[in-house]
Short mmCIF file of C-alpha atoms and ligand atoms in Angstrom, two decimals:
data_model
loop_
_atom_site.label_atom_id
_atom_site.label_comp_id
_atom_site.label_asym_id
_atom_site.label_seq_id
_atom_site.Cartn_x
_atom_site.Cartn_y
_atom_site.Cartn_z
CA UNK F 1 111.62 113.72 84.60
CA UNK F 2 114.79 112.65 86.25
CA UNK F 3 115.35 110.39 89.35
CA UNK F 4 115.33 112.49 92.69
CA UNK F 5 117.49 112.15 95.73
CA UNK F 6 114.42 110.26 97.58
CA UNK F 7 113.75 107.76 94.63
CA UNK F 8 114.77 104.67 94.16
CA UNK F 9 117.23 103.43 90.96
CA UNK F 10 114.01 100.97 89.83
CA UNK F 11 110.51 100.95 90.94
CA UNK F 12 108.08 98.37 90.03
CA UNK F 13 104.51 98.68 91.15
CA UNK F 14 101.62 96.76 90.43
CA UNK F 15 103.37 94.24 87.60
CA UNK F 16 101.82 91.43 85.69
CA UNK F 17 102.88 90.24 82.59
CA UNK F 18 100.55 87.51 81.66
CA UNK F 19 100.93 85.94 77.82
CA UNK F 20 98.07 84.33 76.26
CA UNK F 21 97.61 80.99 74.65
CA UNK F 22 96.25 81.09 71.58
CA UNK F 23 94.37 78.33 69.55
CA UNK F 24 93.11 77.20 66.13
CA UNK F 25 94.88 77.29 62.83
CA UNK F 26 92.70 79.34 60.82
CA UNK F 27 90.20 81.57 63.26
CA UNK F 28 92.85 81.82 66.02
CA UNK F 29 91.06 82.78 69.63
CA UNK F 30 92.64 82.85 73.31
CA UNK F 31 92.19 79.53 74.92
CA UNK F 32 93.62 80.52 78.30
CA UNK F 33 96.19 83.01 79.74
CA UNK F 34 99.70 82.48 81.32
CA UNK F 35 99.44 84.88 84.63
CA UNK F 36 103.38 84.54 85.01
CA UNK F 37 104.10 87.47 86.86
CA UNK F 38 100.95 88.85 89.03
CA UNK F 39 100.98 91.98 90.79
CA UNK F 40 103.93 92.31 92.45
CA UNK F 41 105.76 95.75 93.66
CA UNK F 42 109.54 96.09 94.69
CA UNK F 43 112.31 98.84 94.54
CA UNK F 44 115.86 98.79 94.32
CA UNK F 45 118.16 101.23 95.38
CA UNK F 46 121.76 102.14 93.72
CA UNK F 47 124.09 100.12 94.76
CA UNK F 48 122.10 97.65 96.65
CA UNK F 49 121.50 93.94 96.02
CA UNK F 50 117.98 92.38 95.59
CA UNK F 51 117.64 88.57 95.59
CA UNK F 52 114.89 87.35 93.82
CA UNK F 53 114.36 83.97 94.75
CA UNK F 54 111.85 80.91 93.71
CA UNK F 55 111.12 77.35 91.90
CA UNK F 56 111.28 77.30 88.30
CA UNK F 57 108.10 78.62 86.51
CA UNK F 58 107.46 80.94 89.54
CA UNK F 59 108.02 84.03 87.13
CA UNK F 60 111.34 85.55 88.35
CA UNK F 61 113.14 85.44 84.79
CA UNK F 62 109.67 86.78 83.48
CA UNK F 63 110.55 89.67 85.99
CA UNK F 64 113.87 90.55 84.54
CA UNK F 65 113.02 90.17 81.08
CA UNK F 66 110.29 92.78 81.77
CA UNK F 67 111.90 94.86 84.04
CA UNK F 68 114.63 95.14 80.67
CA UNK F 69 111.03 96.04 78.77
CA UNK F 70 112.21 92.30 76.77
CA UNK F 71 108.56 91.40 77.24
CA UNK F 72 105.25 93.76 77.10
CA UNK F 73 103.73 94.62 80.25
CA UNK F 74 100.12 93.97 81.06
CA UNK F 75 99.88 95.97 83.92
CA UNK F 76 101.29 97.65 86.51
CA UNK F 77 104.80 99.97 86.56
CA UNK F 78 108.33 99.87 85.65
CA UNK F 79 110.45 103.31 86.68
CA UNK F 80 114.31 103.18 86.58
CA UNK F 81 116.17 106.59 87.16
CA UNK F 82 113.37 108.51 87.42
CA UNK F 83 111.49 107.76 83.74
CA UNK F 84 109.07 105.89 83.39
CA UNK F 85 109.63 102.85 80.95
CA UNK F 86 106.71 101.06 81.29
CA UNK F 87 105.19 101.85 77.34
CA UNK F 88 108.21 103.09 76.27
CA UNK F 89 109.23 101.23 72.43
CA UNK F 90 112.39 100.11 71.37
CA UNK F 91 114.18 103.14 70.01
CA UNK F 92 113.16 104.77 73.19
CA UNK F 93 114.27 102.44 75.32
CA UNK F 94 118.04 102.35 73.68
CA UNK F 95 119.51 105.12 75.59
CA UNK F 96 118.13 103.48 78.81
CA UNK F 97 119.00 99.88 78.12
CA UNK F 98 122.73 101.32 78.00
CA UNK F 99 122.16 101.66 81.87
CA UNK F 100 120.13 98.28 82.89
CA UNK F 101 121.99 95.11 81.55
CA UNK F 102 121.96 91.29 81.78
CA UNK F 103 123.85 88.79 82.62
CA UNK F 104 122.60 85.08 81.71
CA UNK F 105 122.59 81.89 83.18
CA UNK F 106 124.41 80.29 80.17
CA UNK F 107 127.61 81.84 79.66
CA UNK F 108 128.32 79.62 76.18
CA UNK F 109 124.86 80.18 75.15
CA UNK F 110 124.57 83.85 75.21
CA UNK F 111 128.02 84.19 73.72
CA UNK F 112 128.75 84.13 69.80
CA UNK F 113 130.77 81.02 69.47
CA UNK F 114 132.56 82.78 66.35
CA UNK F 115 133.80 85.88 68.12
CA UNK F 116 136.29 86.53 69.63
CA UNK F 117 136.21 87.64 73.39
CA UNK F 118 137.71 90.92 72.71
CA UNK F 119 135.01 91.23 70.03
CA UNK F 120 132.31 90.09 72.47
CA UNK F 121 132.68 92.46 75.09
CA UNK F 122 133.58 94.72 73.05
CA UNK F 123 130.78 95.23 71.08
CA UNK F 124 128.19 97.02 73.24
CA UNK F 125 130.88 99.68 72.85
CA UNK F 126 130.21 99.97 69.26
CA UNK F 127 126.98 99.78 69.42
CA UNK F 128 126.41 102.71 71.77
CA UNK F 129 129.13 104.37 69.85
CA UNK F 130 131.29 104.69 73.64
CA UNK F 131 134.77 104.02 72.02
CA UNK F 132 136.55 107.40 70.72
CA UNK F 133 138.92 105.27 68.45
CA UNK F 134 140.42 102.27 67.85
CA UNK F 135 142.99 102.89 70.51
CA UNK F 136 140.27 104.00 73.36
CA UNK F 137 137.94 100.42 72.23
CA UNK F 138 141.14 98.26 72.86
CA UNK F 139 142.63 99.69 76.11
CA UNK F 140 138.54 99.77 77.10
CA UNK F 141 138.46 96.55 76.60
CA UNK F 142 141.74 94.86 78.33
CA UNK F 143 140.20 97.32 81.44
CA UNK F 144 137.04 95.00 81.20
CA UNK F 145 139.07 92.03 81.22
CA UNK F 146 141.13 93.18 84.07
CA UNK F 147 138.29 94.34 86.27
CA UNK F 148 136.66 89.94 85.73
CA UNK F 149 139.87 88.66 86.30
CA UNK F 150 141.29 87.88 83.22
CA UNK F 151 144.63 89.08 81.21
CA UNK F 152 143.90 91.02 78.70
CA UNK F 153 145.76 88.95 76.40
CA UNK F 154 143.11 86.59 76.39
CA UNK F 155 140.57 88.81 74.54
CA UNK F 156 142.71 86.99 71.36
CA UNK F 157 140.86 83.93 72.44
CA UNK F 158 137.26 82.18 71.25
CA UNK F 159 134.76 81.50 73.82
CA UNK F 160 135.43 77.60 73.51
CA UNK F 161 139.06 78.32 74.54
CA UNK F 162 137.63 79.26 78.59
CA UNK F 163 136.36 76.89 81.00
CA UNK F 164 132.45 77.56 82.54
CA UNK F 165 133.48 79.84 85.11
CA UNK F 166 135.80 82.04 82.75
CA UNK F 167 133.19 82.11 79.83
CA UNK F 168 130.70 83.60 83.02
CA UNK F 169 133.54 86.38 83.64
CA UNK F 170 133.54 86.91 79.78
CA UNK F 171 129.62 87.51 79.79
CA UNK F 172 130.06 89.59 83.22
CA UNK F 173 132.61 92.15 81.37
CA UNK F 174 130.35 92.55 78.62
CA UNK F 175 127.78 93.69 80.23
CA UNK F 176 129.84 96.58 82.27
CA UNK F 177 131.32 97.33 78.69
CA UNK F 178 128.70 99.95 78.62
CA UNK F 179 128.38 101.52 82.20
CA UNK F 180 125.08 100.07 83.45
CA UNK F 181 123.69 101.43 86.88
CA UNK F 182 121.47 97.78 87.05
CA UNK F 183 122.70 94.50 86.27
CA UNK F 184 120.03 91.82 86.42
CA UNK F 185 121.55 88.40 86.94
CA UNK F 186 119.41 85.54 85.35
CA UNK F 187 120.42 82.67 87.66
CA UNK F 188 123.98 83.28 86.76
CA UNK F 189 125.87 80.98 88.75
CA UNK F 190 123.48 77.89 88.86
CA UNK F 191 124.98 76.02 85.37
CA UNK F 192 128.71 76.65 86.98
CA UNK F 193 130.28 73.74 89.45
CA UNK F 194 129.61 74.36 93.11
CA UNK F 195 133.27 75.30 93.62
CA UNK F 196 133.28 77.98 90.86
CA UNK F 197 129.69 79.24 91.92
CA UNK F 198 131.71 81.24 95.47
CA UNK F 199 134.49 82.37 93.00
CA UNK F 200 131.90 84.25 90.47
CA UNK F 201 129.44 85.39 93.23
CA UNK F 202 132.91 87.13 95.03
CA UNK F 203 133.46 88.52 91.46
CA UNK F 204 130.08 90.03 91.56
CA UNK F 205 130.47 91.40 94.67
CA UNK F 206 134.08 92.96 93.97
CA UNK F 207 132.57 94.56 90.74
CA UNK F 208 129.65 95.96 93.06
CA UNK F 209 132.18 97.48 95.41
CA UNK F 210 134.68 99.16 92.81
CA UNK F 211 131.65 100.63 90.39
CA UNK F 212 128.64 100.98 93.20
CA UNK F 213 126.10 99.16 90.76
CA UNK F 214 122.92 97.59 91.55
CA UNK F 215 122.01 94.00 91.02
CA UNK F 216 118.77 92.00 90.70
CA UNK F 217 120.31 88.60 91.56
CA UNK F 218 117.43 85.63 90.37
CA UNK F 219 118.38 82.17 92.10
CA UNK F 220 116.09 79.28 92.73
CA UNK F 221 117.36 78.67 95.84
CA UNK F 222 118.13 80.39 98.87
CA UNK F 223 121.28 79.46 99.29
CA UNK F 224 123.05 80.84 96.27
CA UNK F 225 121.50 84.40 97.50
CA UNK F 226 122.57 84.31 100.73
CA UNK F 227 126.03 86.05 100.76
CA UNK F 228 125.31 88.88 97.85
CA UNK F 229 122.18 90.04 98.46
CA UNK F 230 120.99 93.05 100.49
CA UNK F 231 117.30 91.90 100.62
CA UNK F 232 115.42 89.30 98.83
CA UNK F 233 112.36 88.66 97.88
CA UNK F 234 110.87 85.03 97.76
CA UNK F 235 108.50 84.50 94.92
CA UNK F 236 105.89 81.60 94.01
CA UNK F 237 103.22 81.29 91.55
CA UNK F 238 104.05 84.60 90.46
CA UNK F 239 103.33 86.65 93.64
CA UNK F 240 105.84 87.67 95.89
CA UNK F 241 105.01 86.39 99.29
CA UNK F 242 107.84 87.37 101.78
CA UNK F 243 110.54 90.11 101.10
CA UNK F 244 112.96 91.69 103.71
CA UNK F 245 116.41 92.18 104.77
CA UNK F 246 119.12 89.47 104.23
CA UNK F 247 119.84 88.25 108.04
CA UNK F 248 116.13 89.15 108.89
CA UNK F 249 114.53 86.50 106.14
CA UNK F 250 117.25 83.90 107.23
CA UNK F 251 116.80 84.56 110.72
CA UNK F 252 113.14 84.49 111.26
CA UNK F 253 111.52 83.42 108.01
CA UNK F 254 107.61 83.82 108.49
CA UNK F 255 105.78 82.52 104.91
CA UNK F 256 106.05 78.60 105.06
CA UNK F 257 106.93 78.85 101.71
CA UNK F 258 110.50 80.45 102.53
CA UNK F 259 110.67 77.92 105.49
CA UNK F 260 110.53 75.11 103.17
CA UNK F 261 113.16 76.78 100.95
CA UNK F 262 115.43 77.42 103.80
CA UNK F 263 115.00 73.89 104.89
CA UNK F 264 116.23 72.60 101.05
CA UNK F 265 119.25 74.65 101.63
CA UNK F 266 122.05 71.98 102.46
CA UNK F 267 124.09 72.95 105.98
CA UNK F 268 127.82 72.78 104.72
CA UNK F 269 128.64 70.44 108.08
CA UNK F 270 128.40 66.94 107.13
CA UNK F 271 127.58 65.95 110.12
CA UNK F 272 124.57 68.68 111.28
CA UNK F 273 123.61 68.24 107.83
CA UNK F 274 123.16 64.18 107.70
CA UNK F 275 121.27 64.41 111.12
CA UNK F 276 118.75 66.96 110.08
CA UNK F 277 114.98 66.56 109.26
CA UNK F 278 114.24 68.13 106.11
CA UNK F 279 111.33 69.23 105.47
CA UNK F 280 110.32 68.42 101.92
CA UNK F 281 107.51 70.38 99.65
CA UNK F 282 104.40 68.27 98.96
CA UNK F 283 103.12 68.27 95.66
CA UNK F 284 103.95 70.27 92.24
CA UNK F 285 104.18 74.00 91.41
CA UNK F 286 100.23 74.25 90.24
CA UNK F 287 99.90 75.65 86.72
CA UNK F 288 99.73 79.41 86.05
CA UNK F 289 97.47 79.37 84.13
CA UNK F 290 94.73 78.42 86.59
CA UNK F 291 96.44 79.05 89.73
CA UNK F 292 94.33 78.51 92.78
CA UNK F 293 92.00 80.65 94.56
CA UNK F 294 92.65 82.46 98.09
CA UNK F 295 96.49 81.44 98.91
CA UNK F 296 98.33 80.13 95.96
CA UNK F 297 100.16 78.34 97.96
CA UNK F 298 97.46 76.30 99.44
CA UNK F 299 97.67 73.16 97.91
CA UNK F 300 101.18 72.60 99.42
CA UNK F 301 100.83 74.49 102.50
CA UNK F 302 101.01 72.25 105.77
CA UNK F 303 99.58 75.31 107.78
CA UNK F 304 96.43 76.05 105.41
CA UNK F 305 93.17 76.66 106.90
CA UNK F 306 89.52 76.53 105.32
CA UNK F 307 90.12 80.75 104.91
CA UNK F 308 93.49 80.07 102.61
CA UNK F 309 91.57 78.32 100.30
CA UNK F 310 89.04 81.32 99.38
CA UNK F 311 91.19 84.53 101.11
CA UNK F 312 94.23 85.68 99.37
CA UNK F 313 96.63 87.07 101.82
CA UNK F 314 98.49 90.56 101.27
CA UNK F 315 101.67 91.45 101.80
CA UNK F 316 101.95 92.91 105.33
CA UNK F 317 104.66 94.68 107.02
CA UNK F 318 105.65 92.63 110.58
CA UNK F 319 108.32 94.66 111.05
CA UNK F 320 110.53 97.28 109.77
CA UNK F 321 111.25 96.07 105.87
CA UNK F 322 109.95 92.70 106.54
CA UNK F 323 106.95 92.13 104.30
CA UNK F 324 104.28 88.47 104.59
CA UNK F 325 101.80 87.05 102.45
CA UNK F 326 100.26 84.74 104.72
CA UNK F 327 96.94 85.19 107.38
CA UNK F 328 99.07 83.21 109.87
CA UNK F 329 102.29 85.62 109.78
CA UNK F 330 103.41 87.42 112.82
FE1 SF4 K 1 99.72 78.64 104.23
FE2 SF4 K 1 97.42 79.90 104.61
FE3 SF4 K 1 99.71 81.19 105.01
FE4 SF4 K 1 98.93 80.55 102.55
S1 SF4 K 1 97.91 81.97 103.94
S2 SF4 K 1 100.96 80.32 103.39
S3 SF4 K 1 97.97 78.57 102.89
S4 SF4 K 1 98.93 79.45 106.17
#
């Protein structure tokens, strides 16, 4: 069945994707499991920008990776244009993966050293057989290189030959190479210097505006989020505990969690910035593979109450879009 009118580009209901740790050399058994992603639900529209934001370990890249069907699901739902991809295998998943794509949070790293750039983005052409002829690849590709804001000549060059920001272009064109109607972005910015960061998140939204894709944009902090995204959803310990609209979260975060992220975010006035309290998170991340009963985020909570420690809280809506884990919200 195709996507309707009324349905979003991606639906996810219900995910978890836990992994399990297994132990012994000869009889090997499951010691414990890795819950890093669950039960959490979120759509995405065309064209729209999610922000998917959270600590490291909180299971955000675990999203993406399953929400390409990279990893197995254990449970839960995965529907992009209308199909259902949860179960669906590799060869089945081709013709789809053509439309969801990835960009990475290490340019160099996810780029063949021994290619060169025209090769590189390039090659999802060949591989989803998209390029008539020699002639169509080429002028395809200088098009690609044009639309990041590079010269076409450059596709001559080796990945070495760029600087951090230019190698992030390089990965961005390869991944429109092949038409995609999602892009997730894997902490993309966050290995670039802070004055290239605004440069490649303008890129991404210039790219949005001219093709009308969608993004998932994962960050670990708020601020990085804050100009592209539509909505965003704040994550921890593999639950997602506040989602709504862009000004709305920034405006009148409710789950203490996003409060203390907010307050991380540096204020780019020197002066506000040295005179302000911030309000620092207690403790570690706990582990996910035993991760605590009731509220997760009990253990660093300043707000927790006797009923955090046993109740979990559900997401709620407070108002219209704006969705809270936490018994204390609204
Ligand atoms: Fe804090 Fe309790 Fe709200 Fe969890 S439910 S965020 S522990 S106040």
């Amino acid at each position: 069945m195709s996507q309707t009118a009324s349905e979003p580009l991606l639906a996810v209901e219900g995910l978890r994707v836990h992994f399990p740790i297994m132990r012994g050399v000869v009889l090997k058994r499951q010691a414990a499991t890795v819950r890093a992603v669950d039960g959490i639900s979120f759509s995405l529209n065309a064209g729209e920008t999610l922000g998917l934001v959270g600590e490291s370990g909180c299971g955000k890249s675990t999203t993406g990776l399953a929400v390409l069907r990279m990893l197995s699901v254990t449970e839960g739902s995965i529907r992009f244009e209308g199909h259902d991809i949860t179960a669906l295998d590799k060869s089945a998943m081709r013709p789809i993966r053509r439309r969801m794509q990835m960009v990475y949070q290490d340019p160099f790293g996810s780029l063949n050293p021994r290619m060169k750039v025209a090769d590189i983005i390039g090659e999802p052409l060949v591989v989803h057989g998209l390029a008539e002829d020699r002639a169509a690849y080429r002028e395809r590709v200088a098009e690609l290189l044009r639309l990041v804001g590079l010269n076409a000549e450059m596709g001559g060059r080796y990945p070495h030959e760029f600087s951090g920001g230019q190698r992030q272009r390089i990965g961005i064109a390869r991944a429109l190479a092949v038409s995609p109607a999602l892009v997730i972005c894997d902490e993309p910015v966050s290995a670039l210097d802070v004055s290239i960061q605004a440069q490649v998140v303008n890129l991404f939204q210039d790219v949005q505006a001219r093709l009308g894709l969608a993004y998932l944009f994962i960050a670990h902090d708020l601020a990085v989020v804050r100009h592209i995204s539509d909505r965003i959803a704040v994550m921890y310990l593999g639950k997602i505990v506040e989602v709504a609209p862009r000004q709305e979260l920034y405006r009148r975060p409710q789950h203490p969690y996003t409060r203390a992220l907010l307050a991380a975010v540096p204020i780019p006035n020197p002066r506000v910035e040295a005179g302000r309290a911030h309000q620092v998170l207690a403790g570690e991340v706990p582990s996910p593979i035993n991760p605590p009963p009731g509220c997760r985020f009990h253990t660093r909570c300043p707000l927790a109450t006797a009923a955090c420690r046993v109740e979990e809280p559900v997401l709620r809506e407070l108002s219209t879009g704006h969705h809270v884990a936490c018994h204390l919200a609204g």
